[in-house]
Amino acid sequence: MLEKLKKEVYEANMLLPDYKLITFTWGNVSGIDREKNLVVIKPSGIEYHNLKPEDMVVLDLEGNHVEGEYNPSSDTATHLELYRRSPQINGIVHTHSPWATSWAQAGREIPCYGTTHADYIYGSIPCVRNLTQEEVDEGYEKNTGKLIVDSFDRQELDYEAVPAVLCKNHGVFTWGKSSHEAVHNAVVVEEVAKMAARSEMINQRIQPAPQYLLDKHYYRKHGANAYYGQGGK
Amino acid sequence: MLEKLKKEVYEANMLLPDYKLITFTWGNVSGIDREKNLVVIKPSGIEYHNLKPEDMVVLDLEGNHVEGEYNPSSDTATHLELYRRSPQINGIVHTHSPWATSWAQAGREIPCYGTTHADYIYGSIPCVRNLTQEEVDEGYEKNTGKLIVDSFDRQELDYEAVPAVLCKNHGVFTWGKSSHEAVHNAVVVEEVAKMAARSEMINQRIQPAPQYLLDKHYYRKHGANAYYGQGGK
Amino acid sequence: MLEKLKKEVYEANMLLPDYKLITFTWGNVSGIDREKNLVVIKPSGIEYHNLKPEDMVVLDLEGNHVEGEYNPSSDTATHLELYRRSPQINGIVHTHSPWATSWAQAGREIPCYGTTHADYIYGSIPCVRNLTQEEVDEGYEKNTGKLIVDSFDRQELDYEAVPAVLCKNHGVFTWGKSSHEAVHNAVVVEEVAKMAARSEMINQRIQPAPQYLLDKHYYRKHGANAYYGQGGK
Amino acid sequence: MLEKLKKEVYEANMLLPDYKLITFTWGNVSGIDREKNLVVIKPSGIEYHNLKPEDMVVLDLEGNHVEGEYNPSSDTATHLELYRRSPQINGIVHTHSPWATSWAQAGREIPCYGTTHADYIYGSIPCVRNLTQEEVDEGYEKNTGKLIVDSFDRQELDYEAVPAVLCKNHGVFTWGKSSHEAVHNAVVVEEVAKMAARSEMINQRIQPAPQYLLDKHYYRKHGANAYYGQGGK
């Protein structure tokens, strides 16, 4: 079942080592079939060079195991929480990619210092707080997902305009219209995180880029008036 | 038409990922035929592994589409402005290469700290200011080009002696006598940007190299008395 | 003799350049056969591309040469000290991997800033002091081992929970249930060391992650209640 | 003539891009035949992928062209000065390798922070001052060599114990008993320069390693009592 989605999610997972976003098994990618309400996700702790499309695990949105011989990724409950909250999200990536994770460990959102960032992400990349001990005890992975969605709700962030979040002392989640777009955004966040840290090193009094420049770049690539790429053809 | 130039510009574009100057499609290279006054440039948003020489777009210096099935790079108007102003420029590269872009995001010109820099670039690598909102609204890419040429005019910079510019909060443009020389200069700028940032980290009271040393290195490789390489043979 | 262990230790040594943990011959891996009380270790100063499984040196726990045509690694006495003290250690790696060694040269333990660290190592990665001149003169490598084990004793550290130590002004040792697990831990420490340094650069008032979060991640992967991976199957 | 030395020097030159010590043609290696008093050096400005052993240039110690169709490296006069002063030097490398050059641009010697450094280099890696304008005008490359040897004389440095020097605002020279050993030392200096910069970032009150530890490591690998490697066999 879901052979096409399994292959897609498998391939998206295999891109993580190719893009140097992960060490060992420190990442996972999922995708969703919105008609059947079924999620396909990487199994937990299997080495990438041994993965096969048929190893992907199929779950429903409540986390019930539907198909697959392995346990799903230990971060599955976080993925499910995001899928349940936003119909805009059809693919999710979690990694400990080194620059993004360095910001997460520093507990700081990534300010928008330039157009590389603005081309993909509208505004800062948020960093959610640590869970409390109670939240960890009650359900670590599920409550990580709840914290993200509550935080996006409170800040009225749009999941398409802000396709990434840092989790303090942990790592990064990105998403998109497909598992491949989510991987693409994970690469963007890592590159943006690297350049933001270096820009602060080069100029300690750095300011975020002006809003109208960010608007220009974001809307050059997104929305009705976009003119980047071959979309107008 | 322009098959030779298209091939040259195509190959120059393909060097950007080889030299790790770009992620995804974040860069573009163009070249000009000065006899026919026609510019050849990469199409917008096409992935590098799918590019072919015949995909290159041909435009006249006013930006009219002359040949090619794709939309040209979204930064085309900036390239054209540079070609119109300086007959010394026959190839142009734009990238978001990470170290150069980190300086651009920091809003700082790159001081000349050593002979690696002086071998290729005479003096600091300038960083032009942000466009104003009015300039962005009126024509972002064209006004980026105008800002660069106005800034070079005002500082009386020579396009051959200073073959690079940073655009604040954005990225870097380099140029040369051909598209390949422009790529060569893009590699130099990235390497120089990296070493300048690290040198400042190692010595926070660093000073630029003495002018006579920079003159020595620049003129060892450029002008009538150059003796680097096999030119005298 | 010990052909299987020799092959395993050989392969673990060959992983060091693959994971970019070493330059030239700056590292060594050993393994132990606990039934025979024999240690297998890389020969000293042999280039990696010339190594063969049969070049591995066999020693007893007192350092007596049992088999092999080469001198053992110059760090052998440190390895032996660790094997003698802890039956939990069945494989040891020593490298000068660049980020871990930068912390060692800085003379600082690596604080636990996030879950990447907590997934593998419980608490800070300790950094032992320099040997005194007397200790160096009396037996540099043996006393390095003694200093590590004395330091672990004094701090009541468990060798399984803390599978790594920095030696001030020198480099890093890691260990595990096998030589391969020791290499795995060496990769983790290098990645964690890199991210910790960058996190401090990004936020100079950074604090270690909360203990309950570290507990959660450590025990998600270790001990009776672990649920990461396929162990429950 | 000197076919063996030409091949050796050619191969040593080709190692520079392999070890990522150079960009483009920013480096050169030479070797000397001490019986014939002839130096073999890379031609100036030839791209590495086009180099062949027979392209190497042969000169006498006064710089007279003895054989080869190309101009020698523009830094030849510096190499010759070093060969003339020290019979211990039989191979020389010059590069702009990025970390070493960042220290050179910062105008600082590299302190000995650990045993990686001490295993190869006894004490700090010195950084010589800029030439004066008069020295540049009179003979840039020759006077660079003179400055290095005068500086080593004044500080009573031994060319075998200190096989490297930084030239302020410029780059690095290393040497050895052969062109291959000189390349080996160039790799060591780059690695040591990287770790020293990072160690200072991690601990801003860092101190050099204690002298007795450096002695221990240096003499573990050098001199009559060395026991590293297979030398005692």
GROMACS .gro file of N, CA and C in nm, chain C residues 23-26 42-46 65 68-72 74-75 96-99 101-108 130-134 136-137 140-141 168-171 190 193 197-198 200-201 204, chain D residues 19-20 112-117 119-120 183-185 187-189 191-192 194-204 206-210 212-217 220-221 227-233:
model
  294
  489THR      N    1   4.428   1.295   1.072
  489THR     CA    2   4.520   1.336   0.967
  489THR      C    3   4.639   1.242   0.979
  490PHE      N    4   4.691   1.198   0.866
  490PHE     CA    5   4.805   1.104   0.868
  490PHE      C    6   4.778   0.987   0.965
  491THR      N    7   4.868   0.965   1.060
  491THR     CA    8   4.856   0.849   1.149
  491THR      C    9   4.817   0.889   1.292
  492TRP      N   10   4.750   1.007   1.303
  492TRP     CA   11   4.723   1.062   1.435
  492TRP      C   12   4.604   0.998   1.504
  508LYS      N   13   4.660  -0.112   1.686
  508LYS     CA   14   4.728  -0.069   1.565
  508LYS      C   15   4.878  -0.055   1.591
  509PRO      N   16   4.962  -0.089   1.491
  509PRO     CA   17   5.105  -0.062   1.505
  509PRO      C   18   5.132   0.089   1.499
  510SER      N   19   5.244   0.132   1.549
  510SER     CA   20   5.278   0.275   1.560
  510SER      C   21   5.326   0.332   1.426
  511GLY      N   22   5.267   0.443   1.386
  511GLY     CA   23   5.321   0.523   1.276
  511GLY      C   24   5.315   0.462   1.138
  512ILE      N   25   5.233   0.358   1.118
  512ILE     CA   26   5.216   0.299   0.985
  512ILE      C   27   5.106   0.375   0.911
  531HIS      N   28   5.455  -0.821   2.453
  531HIS     CA   29   5.431  -0.843   2.312
  531HIS      C   30   5.403  -0.992   2.288
  534GLY      N   31   5.288  -1.030   1.632
  534GLY     CA   32   5.287  -0.916   1.541
  534GLY      C   33   5.426  -0.865   1.517
  535GLU      N   34   5.452  -0.824   1.393
  535GLU     CA   35   5.590  -0.790   1.359
  535GLU      C   36   5.626  -0.644   1.392
  536TYR      N   37   5.524  -0.562   1.424
  536TYR     CA   38   5.552  -0.420   1.447
  536TYR      C   39   5.549  -0.381   1.595
  537ASN      N   40   5.602  -0.261   1.623
  537ASN     CA   41   5.583  -0.200   1.754
  537ASN      C   42   5.437  -0.157   1.766
  538PRO      N   43   5.379  -0.171   1.883
  538PRO     CA   44   5.240  -0.124   1.900
  538PRO      C   45   5.235   0.029   1.907
  540SER      N   46   5.224   0.402   2.014
  540SER     CA   47   5.295   0.461   2.127
  540SER      C   48   5.201   0.491   2.243
  541ASP      N   49   5.070   0.494   2.220
  541ASP     CA   50   4.973   0.521   2.327
  541ASP      C   51   4.922   0.393   2.393
  562HIS      N   52   4.329   1.284   1.749
  562HIS     CA   53   4.343   1.430   1.763
  562HIS      C   54   4.236   1.496   1.676
  563SER      N   55   4.114   1.443   1.679
  563SER     CA   56   4.009   1.500   1.592
  563SER      C   57   3.995   1.649   1.623
  564PRO      N   58   3.981   1.733   1.519
  564PRO     CA   59   4.008   1.876   1.539
  564PRO      C   60   3.920   1.950   1.640
  565TRP      N   61   3.788   1.926   1.642
  565TRP     CA   62   3.706   2.003   1.737
  565TRP      C   63   3.726   1.954   1.880
  567THR      N   64   3.990   1.814   1.997
  567THR     CA   65   4.125   1.856   2.038
  567THR      C   66   4.129   2.007   2.068
  568SER      N   67   4.048   2.084   1.998
  568SER     CA   68   4.043   2.228   2.028
  568SER      C   69   3.991   2.253   2.169
  569TRP      N   70   3.892   2.175   2.212
  569TRP     CA   71   3.846   2.184   2.352
  569TRP      C   72   3.956   2.136   2.447
  570ALA      N   73   4.023   2.027   2.411
  570ALA     CA   74   4.131   1.976   2.497
  570ALA      C   75   4.242   2.080   2.511
  571GLN      N   76   4.277   2.143   2.399
  571GLN     CA   77   4.381   2.248   2.404
  571GLN      C   78   4.333   2.367   2.487
  572ALA      N   79   4.205   2.395   2.481
  572ALA     CA   80   4.148   2.504   2.561
  572ALA      C   81   4.137   2.464   2.708
  573GLY      N   82   4.153   2.335   2.736
  573GLY     CA   83   4.151   2.288   2.875
  573GLY      C   84   4.013   2.291   2.939
  574ARG      N   85   3.909   2.275   2.857
  574ARG     CA   86   3.773   2.282   2.911
  574ARG      C   87   3.697   2.151   2.887
  596ASN      N   88   4.672   1.840   3.286
  596ASN     CA   89   4.804   1.796   3.240
  596ASN      C   90   4.868   1.705   3.343
  597LEU      N   91   4.948   1.610   3.297
  597LEU     CA   92   5.036   1.539   3.388
  597LEU      C   93   5.138   1.638   3.444
  598THR      N   94   5.187   1.612   3.563
  598THR     CA   95   5.299   1.690   3.615
  598THR      C   96   5.429   1.644   3.546
  599GLN      N   97   5.533   1.723   3.564
  599GLN     CA   98   5.661   1.682   3.502
  599GLN      C   99   5.705   1.545   3.556
  600GLU      N  100   5.684   1.522   3.685
  600GLU     CA  101   5.723   1.394   3.744
  600GLU      C  102   5.646   1.278   3.679
  602VAL      N  103   5.512   1.275   3.386
  602VAL     CA  104   5.559   1.258   3.247
  602VAL      C  105   5.689   1.178   3.247
  603ASP      N  106   5.779   1.219   3.334
  603ASP     CA  107   5.910   1.153   3.336
  603ASP      C  108   5.899   1.006   3.376
  606TYR      N  109   5.487   0.849   3.071
  606TYR     CA  110   5.388   0.941   3.016
  606TYR      C  111   5.257   0.871   2.981
  607GLU      N  112   5.265   0.767   2.900
  607GLU     CA  113   5.143   0.705   2.848
  607GLU      C  114   5.068   0.628   2.957
  634LYS      N  115   4.401   1.728   2.852
  634LYS     CA  116   4.440   1.868   2.831
  634LYS      C  117   4.563   1.881   2.742
  635ASN      N  118   4.558   1.975   2.648
  635ASN     CA  119   4.669   2.001   2.555
  635ASN      C  120   4.705   1.881   2.468
  636HIS      N  121   4.617   1.785   2.458
  636HIS     CA  122   4.653   1.667   2.383
  636HIS      C  123   4.543   1.624   2.284
  637GLY      N  124   4.448   1.543   2.326
  637GLY     CA  125   4.347   1.494   2.232
  637GLY      C  126   4.236   1.425   2.308
  656GLU      N  127   3.319   1.436   1.832
  656GLU     CA  128   3.365   1.540   1.741
  656GLU      C  129   3.249   1.631   1.698
  659ALA      N  130   3.140   1.839   2.001
  659ALA     CA  131   3.241   1.941   2.030
  659ALA      C  132   3.225   2.059   1.933
  663ALA      N  133   3.100   2.446   2.057
  663ALA     CA  134   3.180   2.567   2.033
  663ALA      C  135   3.099   2.672   1.957
  664ARG      N  136   3.024   2.626   1.858
  664ARG     CA  137   2.945   2.721   1.779
  664ARG      C  138   2.829   2.778   1.860
  666GLU      N  139   2.828   2.838   2.176
  666GLU     CA  140   2.884   2.942   2.264
  666GLU      C  141   2.914   3.069   2.185
  667MET      N  142   2.953   3.054   2.059
  667MET     CA  143   2.978   3.171   1.974
  667MET      C  144   2.847   3.245   1.947
  670GLN      N  145   2.669   3.397   2.404
  670GLN     CA  146   2.777   3.394   2.502
  670GLN      C  147   2.727   3.372   2.644
  718TYR      N  148   4.554   1.767  -0.070
  718TYR     CA  149   4.539   1.799   0.072
  718TYR      C  150   4.462   1.928   0.095
  719LYS      N  151   4.405   1.985  -0.010
  719LYS     CA  152   4.327   2.109  -0.002
  719LYS      C  153   4.409   2.225   0.057
  811CYS      N  154   5.212   2.722   2.078
  811CYS     CA  155   5.200   2.576   2.086
  811CYS      C  156   5.099   2.538   2.194
  812TYR      N  157   4.978   2.505   2.153
  812TYR     CA  158   4.871   2.474   2.247
  812TYR      C  159   4.855   2.324   2.272
  813GLY      N  160   4.933   2.243   2.202
  813GLY     CA  161   4.910   2.101   2.228
  813GLY      C  162   5.011   2.011   2.162
  814THR      N  163   4.987   1.883   2.180
  814THR     CA  164   5.086   1.784   2.139
  814THR      C  165   5.083   1.759   1.988
  815THR      N  166   4.974   1.790   1.921
  815THR     CA  167   4.972   1.777   1.775
  815THR      C  168   5.081   1.866   1.716
  816HIS      N  169   5.088   1.988   1.767
  816HIS     CA  170   5.189   2.085   1.729
  816HIS      C  171   5.328   2.037   1.774
  818ASP      N  172   5.441   1.748   1.840
  818ASP     CA  173   5.492   1.627   1.775
  818ASP      C  174   5.581   1.661   1.655
  819TYR      N  175   5.562   1.781   1.598
  819TYR     CA  176   5.632   1.816   1.474
  819TYR      C  177   5.717   1.941   1.481
  882VAL      N  178   5.582   1.896   0.230
  882VAL     CA  179   5.436   1.894   0.212
  882VAL      C  180   5.369   1.841   0.339
  883HIS      N  181   5.426   1.735   0.394
  883HIS     CA  182   5.374   1.679   0.520
  883HIS      C  183   5.367   1.790   0.627
  884ASN      N  184   5.474   1.867   0.638
  884ASN     CA  185   5.474   1.975   0.737
  884ASN      C  186   5.373   2.084   0.705
  886VAL      N  187   5.081   2.033   0.575
  886VAL     CA  188   4.953   1.979   0.624
  886VAL      C  189   4.944   1.996   0.775
  887VAL      N  190   5.054   1.964   0.844
  887VAL     CA  191   5.056   1.978   0.991
  887VAL      C  192   5.028   2.122   1.032
  888VAL      N  193   5.096   2.216   0.967
  888VAL     CA  194   5.081   2.357   1.005
  888VAL      C  195   4.936   2.402   0.985
  890GLU      N  196   4.663   2.222   0.994
  890GLU     CA  197   4.579   2.158   1.096
  890GLU      C  198   4.602   2.225   1.233
  891VAL      N  199   4.726   2.252   1.264
  891VAL     CA  200   4.761   2.315   1.391
  891VAL      C  201   4.706   2.458   1.396
  893LYS      N  202   4.443   2.572   1.243
  893LYS     CA  203   4.297   2.562   1.261
  893LYS      C  204   4.262   2.538   1.406
  894MET      N  205   4.329   2.442   1.467
  894MET     CA  206   4.294   2.407   1.605
  894MET      C  207   4.334   2.518   1.702
  895ALA      N  208   4.443   2.587   1.676
  895ALA     CA  209   4.485   2.696   1.765
  895ALA      C  210   4.381   2.809   1.764
  896ALA      N  211   4.332   2.843   1.644
  896ALA     CA  212   4.231   2.950   1.635
  896ALA      C  213   4.104   2.910   1.709
  897ARG      N  214   4.063   2.786   1.692
  897ARG     CA  215   3.941   2.740   1.759
  897ARG      C  216   3.959   2.729   1.909
  898SER      N  217   4.078   2.686   1.952
  898SER     CA  218   4.104   2.677   2.096
  898SER      C  219   4.095   2.815   2.161
  899GLU      N  220   4.146   2.917   2.092
  899GLU     CA  221   4.136   3.053   2.147
  899GLU      C  222   3.992   3.100   2.152
  900MET      N  223   3.911   3.057   2.055
  900MET     CA  224   3.769   3.092   2.055
  900MET      C  225   3.698   3.026   2.173
  901ILE      N  226   3.737   2.904   2.206
  901ILE     CA  227   3.672   2.827   2.313
  901ILE      C  228   3.716   2.876   2.451
  902ASN      N  229   3.839   2.921   2.461
  902ASN     CA  230   3.889   2.971   2.591
  902ASN      C  231   3.977   3.092   2.567
  903GLN      N  232   3.920   3.207   2.596
  903GLN     CA  233   3.993   3.330   2.564
  903GLN      C  234   4.111   3.357   2.658
  905ILE      N  235   4.329   3.113   2.730
  905ILE     CA  236   4.413   2.996   2.704
  905ILE      C  237   4.561   3.028   2.723
  906GLN      N  238   4.637   2.930   2.769
  906GLN     CA  239   4.783   2.941   2.781
  906GLN      C  240   4.850   2.832   2.696
  907PRO      N  241   4.971   2.859   2.649
  907PRO     CA  242   5.044   2.752   2.579
  907PRO      C  243   5.061   2.629   2.669
  908ALA      N  244   5.082   2.515   2.608
  908ALA     CA  245   5.103   2.391   2.683
  908ALA      C  246   5.234   2.401   2.761
  909PRO      N  247   5.245   2.329   2.874
  909PRO     CA  248   5.370   2.336   2.952
  909PRO      C  249   5.489   2.280   2.872
  911TYR      N  250   5.750   2.105   2.948
  911TYR     CA  251   5.794   1.964   2.964
  911TYR      C  252   5.706   1.867   2.885
  912LEU      N  253   5.577   1.906   2.865
  912LEU     CA  254   5.488   1.820   2.785
  912LEU      C  255   5.528   1.827   2.638
  913LEU      N  256   5.562   1.950   2.595
  913LEU     CA  257   5.605   1.968   2.456
  913LEU      C  258   5.736   1.893   2.432
  914ASP      N  259   5.828   1.904   2.526
  914ASP     CA  260   5.954   1.830   2.515
  914ASP      C  261   5.927   1.681   2.501
  915LYS      N  262   5.840   1.631   2.588
  915LYS     CA  263   5.809   1.489   2.587
  915LYS      C  264   5.762   1.446   2.448
  916HIS      N  265   5.665   1.519   2.393
  916HIS     CA  266   5.610   1.478   2.263
  916HIS      C  267   5.710   1.497   2.151
  919ARG      N  268   5.964   1.228   2.177
  919ARG     CA  269   5.908   1.095   2.155
  919ARG      C  270   5.921   1.058   2.006
  920LYS      N  271   5.923   1.161   1.921
  920LYS     CA  272   5.928   1.138   1.776
  920LYS      C  273   6.060   1.178   1.711
  926TYR      N  274   6.078   0.697   2.026
  926TYR     CA  275   6.022   0.562   2.028
  926TYR      C  276   5.890   0.553   1.953
  927TYR      N  277   5.848   0.662   1.886
  927TYR     CA  278   5.728   0.658   1.802
  927TYR      C  279   5.764   0.589   1.671
  928GLY      N  280   5.669   0.516   1.615
  928GLY     CA  281   5.690   0.454   1.484
  928GLY      C  282   5.771   0.326   1.494
  929GLN      N  283   5.828   0.285   1.382
  929GLN     CA  284   5.896   0.155   1.372
  929GLN      C  285   6.048   0.173   1.363
  930GLY      N  286   6.094   0.293   1.402
  930GLY     CA  287   6.235   0.327   1.384
  930GLY      C  288   6.331   0.236   1.459
  931GLY      N  289   6.286   0.185   1.573
  931GLY     CA  290   6.375   0.105   1.657
  931GLY      C  291   6.396  -0.037   1.605
  932LYS      N  292   6.330  -0.066   1.496
  932LYS     CA  293   6.335  -0.205   1.448
  932LYS      C  294   6.450  -0.226   1.350
   0.00000   0.00000   0.00000
